[in-house]
């Protein structure tokens, strides 16, 4: 299993890239500080906070299963955020 350090890096990089993509979309469309973009960024930050809170949980019975679930949740949340960003880009 990958280390906890790598899991935290993955969370940071994936959600950071999504936030960067939102800023890029805003710049390209001229919608600087748009309501939709701000909502996506807030959602990404909340996801980041939630996942790191789970990573730092101490009362875990099976760490391997716990970290695998965190990685799966990261994938699901990132897919949802990207889907929302794509919906903005096509509208």
PDB file of C-alpha atoms in Angstrom:
ATOM      1  CA  UNK A   1       0.000   0.000   0.000  1.00  0.00           C
ATOM      2  CA  UNK A   2       1.168   3.507  -0.726  1.00  0.00           C
ATOM      3  CA  UNK A   3       2.275   5.589   2.200  1.00  0.00           C
ATOM      4  CA  UNK A   4       0.091   8.063   4.045  1.00  0.00           C
ATOM      5  CA  UNK A   5       2.444  10.792   2.845  1.00  0.00           C
ATOM      6  CA  UNK A   6       1.671   9.905  -0.773  1.00  0.00           C
ATOM      7  CA  UNK A   7      -2.053   9.810  -0.055  1.00  0.00           C
ATOM      8  CA  UNK A   8      -1.904  13.328   1.389  1.00  0.00           C
ATOM      9  CA  UNK A   9       0.072  14.497  -1.651  1.00  0.00           C
ATOM     10  CA  UNK A  10      -2.495  12.948  -3.987  1.00  0.00           C
ATOM     11  CA  UNK A  11      -5.331  14.714  -2.164  1.00  0.00           C
ATOM     12  CA  UNK A  12      -3.479  18.009  -2.382  1.00  0.00           C
ATOM     13  CA  UNK A  13      -2.495  17.668  -6.044  1.00  0.00           C
ATOM     14  CA  UNK A  14      -5.840  16.414  -7.338  1.00  0.00           C
ATOM     15  CA  UNK A  15      -7.957  19.017  -5.600  1.00  0.00           C
ATOM     16  CA  UNK A  16      -5.398  21.752  -6.288  1.00  0.00           C
ATOM     17  CA  UNK A  17      -5.508  20.925  -9.993  1.00  0.00           C
ATOM     18  CA  UNK A  18      -9.295  21.148  -9.963  1.00  0.00           C
ATOM     19  CA  UNK A  19      -9.149  24.568  -8.303  1.00  0.00           C
ATOM     20  CA  UNK A  20      -6.584  25.689 -10.886  1.00  0.00           C
ATOM     21  CA  UNK A  21      -8.885  24.469 -13.657  1.00  0.00           C
ATOM     22  CA  UNK A  22     -11.737  26.547 -12.222  1.00  0.00           C
ATOM     23  CA  UNK A  23      -9.517  29.650 -12.185  1.00  0.00           C
ATOM     24  CA  UNK A  24      -8.462  28.914 -15.759  1.00  0.00           C
ATOM     25  CA  UNK A  25     -12.097  28.537 -16.854  1.00  0.00           C
ATOM     26  CA  UNK A  26     -12.951  31.849 -15.198  1.00  0.00           C
ATOM     27  CA  UNK A  27     -10.052  33.597 -16.915  1.00  0.00           C
ATOM     28  CA  UNK A  28     -10.866  32.148 -20.335  1.00  0.00           C
ATOM     29  CA  UNK A  29     -14.562  33.020 -20.171  1.00  0.00           C
ATOM     30  CA  UNK A  30     -14.207  36.388 -18.465  1.00  0.00           C
ATOM     31  CA  UNK A  31     -16.281  35.180 -15.503  1.00  0.00           C
ATOM     32  CA  UNK A  32     -13.747  36.260 -12.898  1.00  0.00           C
ATOM     33  CA  UNK A  33     -14.966  35.490  -9.359  1.00  0.00           C
ATOM     34  CA  UNK A  34     -18.135  33.903 -10.710  1.00  0.00           C
ATOM     35  CA  UNK A  35     -20.671  32.423  -8.322  1.00  0.00           C
ATOM     36  CA  UNK A  36     -20.428  29.008  -9.988  1.00  0.00           C
ATOM     37  CA  UNK A  37     -16.636  28.978  -9.851  1.00  0.00           C
ATOM     38  CA  UNK A  38     -16.614  30.050  -6.220  1.00  0.00           C
ATOM     39  CA  UNK A  39     -19.038  27.262  -5.332  1.00  0.00           C
ATOM     40  CA  UNK A  40     -16.814  24.668  -7.008  1.00  0.00           C
ATOM     41  CA  UNK A  41     -13.729  26.009  -5.247  1.00  0.00           C
ATOM     42  CA  UNK A  42     -15.536  25.983  -1.894  1.00  0.00           C
ATOM     43  CA  UNK A  43     -16.644  22.407  -2.541  1.00  0.00           C
ATOM     44  CA  UNK A  44     -13.074  21.363  -3.401  1.00  0.00           C
ATOM     45  CA  UNK A  45     -11.733  22.994  -0.231  1.00  0.00           C
ATOM     46  CA  UNK A  46     -14.411  21.314   1.894  1.00  0.00           C
ATOM     47  CA  UNK A  47     -13.532  17.973   0.308  1.00  0.00           C
ATOM     48  CA  UNK A  48      -9.841  18.599   1.029  1.00  0.00           C
ATOM     49  CA  UNK A  49     -10.557  19.384   4.674  1.00  0.00           C
ATOM     50  CA  UNK A  50     -12.846  16.369   5.050  1.00  0.00           C
ATOM     51  CA  UNK A  51     -10.372  13.925   3.498  1.00  0.00           C
ATOM     52  CA  UNK A  52      -7.409  15.186   5.528  1.00  0.00           C
ATOM     53  CA  UNK A  53      -9.494  14.924   8.678  1.00  0.00           C
ATOM     54  CA  UNK A  54     -10.127  11.276   7.817  1.00  0.00           C
ATOM     55  CA  UNK A  55      -6.425  10.688   7.078  1.00  0.00           C
ATOM     56  CA  UNK A  56      -5.524  11.975  10.544  1.00  0.00           C
ATOM     57  CA  UNK A  57      -8.093   9.855  12.381  1.00  0.00           C
ATOM     58  CA  UNK A  58      -6.448   7.874  15.164  1.00  0.00           C
ATOM     59  CA  UNK A  59      -9.206   5.447  16.162  1.00  0.00           C
ATOM     60  CA  UNK A  60      -9.099   3.260  13.061  1.00  0.00           C
ATOM     61  CA  UNK A  61      -9.315  -0.521  13.366  1.00  0.00           C
ATOM     62  CA  UNK A  62      -8.033  -1.521   9.918  1.00  0.00           C
ATOM     63  CA  UNK A  63      -5.787   1.191   8.501  1.00  0.00           C
ATOM     64  CA  UNK A  64      -5.387  -0.442   5.100  1.00  0.00           C
ATOM     65  CA  UNK A  65      -9.141  -0.518   4.487  1.00  0.00           C
ATOM     66  CA  UNK A  66      -9.534   2.982   5.929  1.00  0.00           C
ATOM     67  CA  UNK A  67      -6.933   4.529   3.617  1.00  0.00           C
ATOM     68  CA  UNK A  68      -8.285   2.636   0.623  1.00  0.00           C
ATOM     69  CA  UNK A  69     -11.739   4.088   1.315  1.00  0.00           C
ATOM     70  CA  UNK A  70     -10.242   7.581   1.551  1.00  0.00           C
ATOM     71  CA  UNK A  71      -8.562   7.090  -1.828  1.00  0.00           C
ATOM     72  CA  UNK A  72     -11.860   5.852  -3.314  1.00  0.00           C
ATOM     73  CA  UNK A  73     -13.712   8.834  -1.844  1.00  0.00           C
ATOM     74  CA  UNK A  74     -11.103  11.173  -3.340  1.00  0.00           C
ATOM     75  CA  UNK A  75     -11.687   9.603  -6.746  1.00  0.00           C
ATOM     76  CA  UNK A  76     -15.482   9.920  -6.451  1.00  0.00           C
ATOM     77  CA  UNK A  77     -15.388  13.512  -5.209  1.00  0.00           C
ATOM     78  CA  UNK A  78     -12.848  14.578  -7.832  1.00  0.00           C
ATOM     79  CA  UNK A  79     -14.946  12.990 -10.585  1.00  0.00           C
ATOM     80  CA  UNK A  80     -18.013  14.883  -9.372  1.00  0.00           C
ATOM     81  CA  UNK A  81     -16.113  18.185  -9.243  1.00  0.00           C
ATOM     82  CA  UNK A  82     -14.678  17.686 -12.721  1.00  0.00           C
ATOM     83  CA  UNK A  83     -18.112  16.794 -14.047  1.00  0.00           C
ATOM     84  CA  UNK A  84     -19.507  20.020 -12.574  1.00  0.00           C
ATOM     85  CA  UNK A  85     -16.649  22.002 -14.119  1.00  0.00           C
ATOM     86  CA  UNK A  86     -17.282  20.383 -17.497  1.00  0.00           C
ATOM     87  CA  UNK A  87     -20.967  21.306 -17.219  1.00  0.00           C
ATOM     88  CA  UNK A  88     -19.932  24.940 -16.659  1.00  0.00           C
ATOM     89  CA  UNK A  89     -17.597  24.858 -19.640  1.00  0.00           C
ATOM     90  CA  UNK A  90     -20.305  23.559 -21.975  1.00  0.00           C
ATOM     91  CA  UNK A  91     -23.009  25.945 -20.825  1.00  0.00           C
TER      92      UNK A  91
END
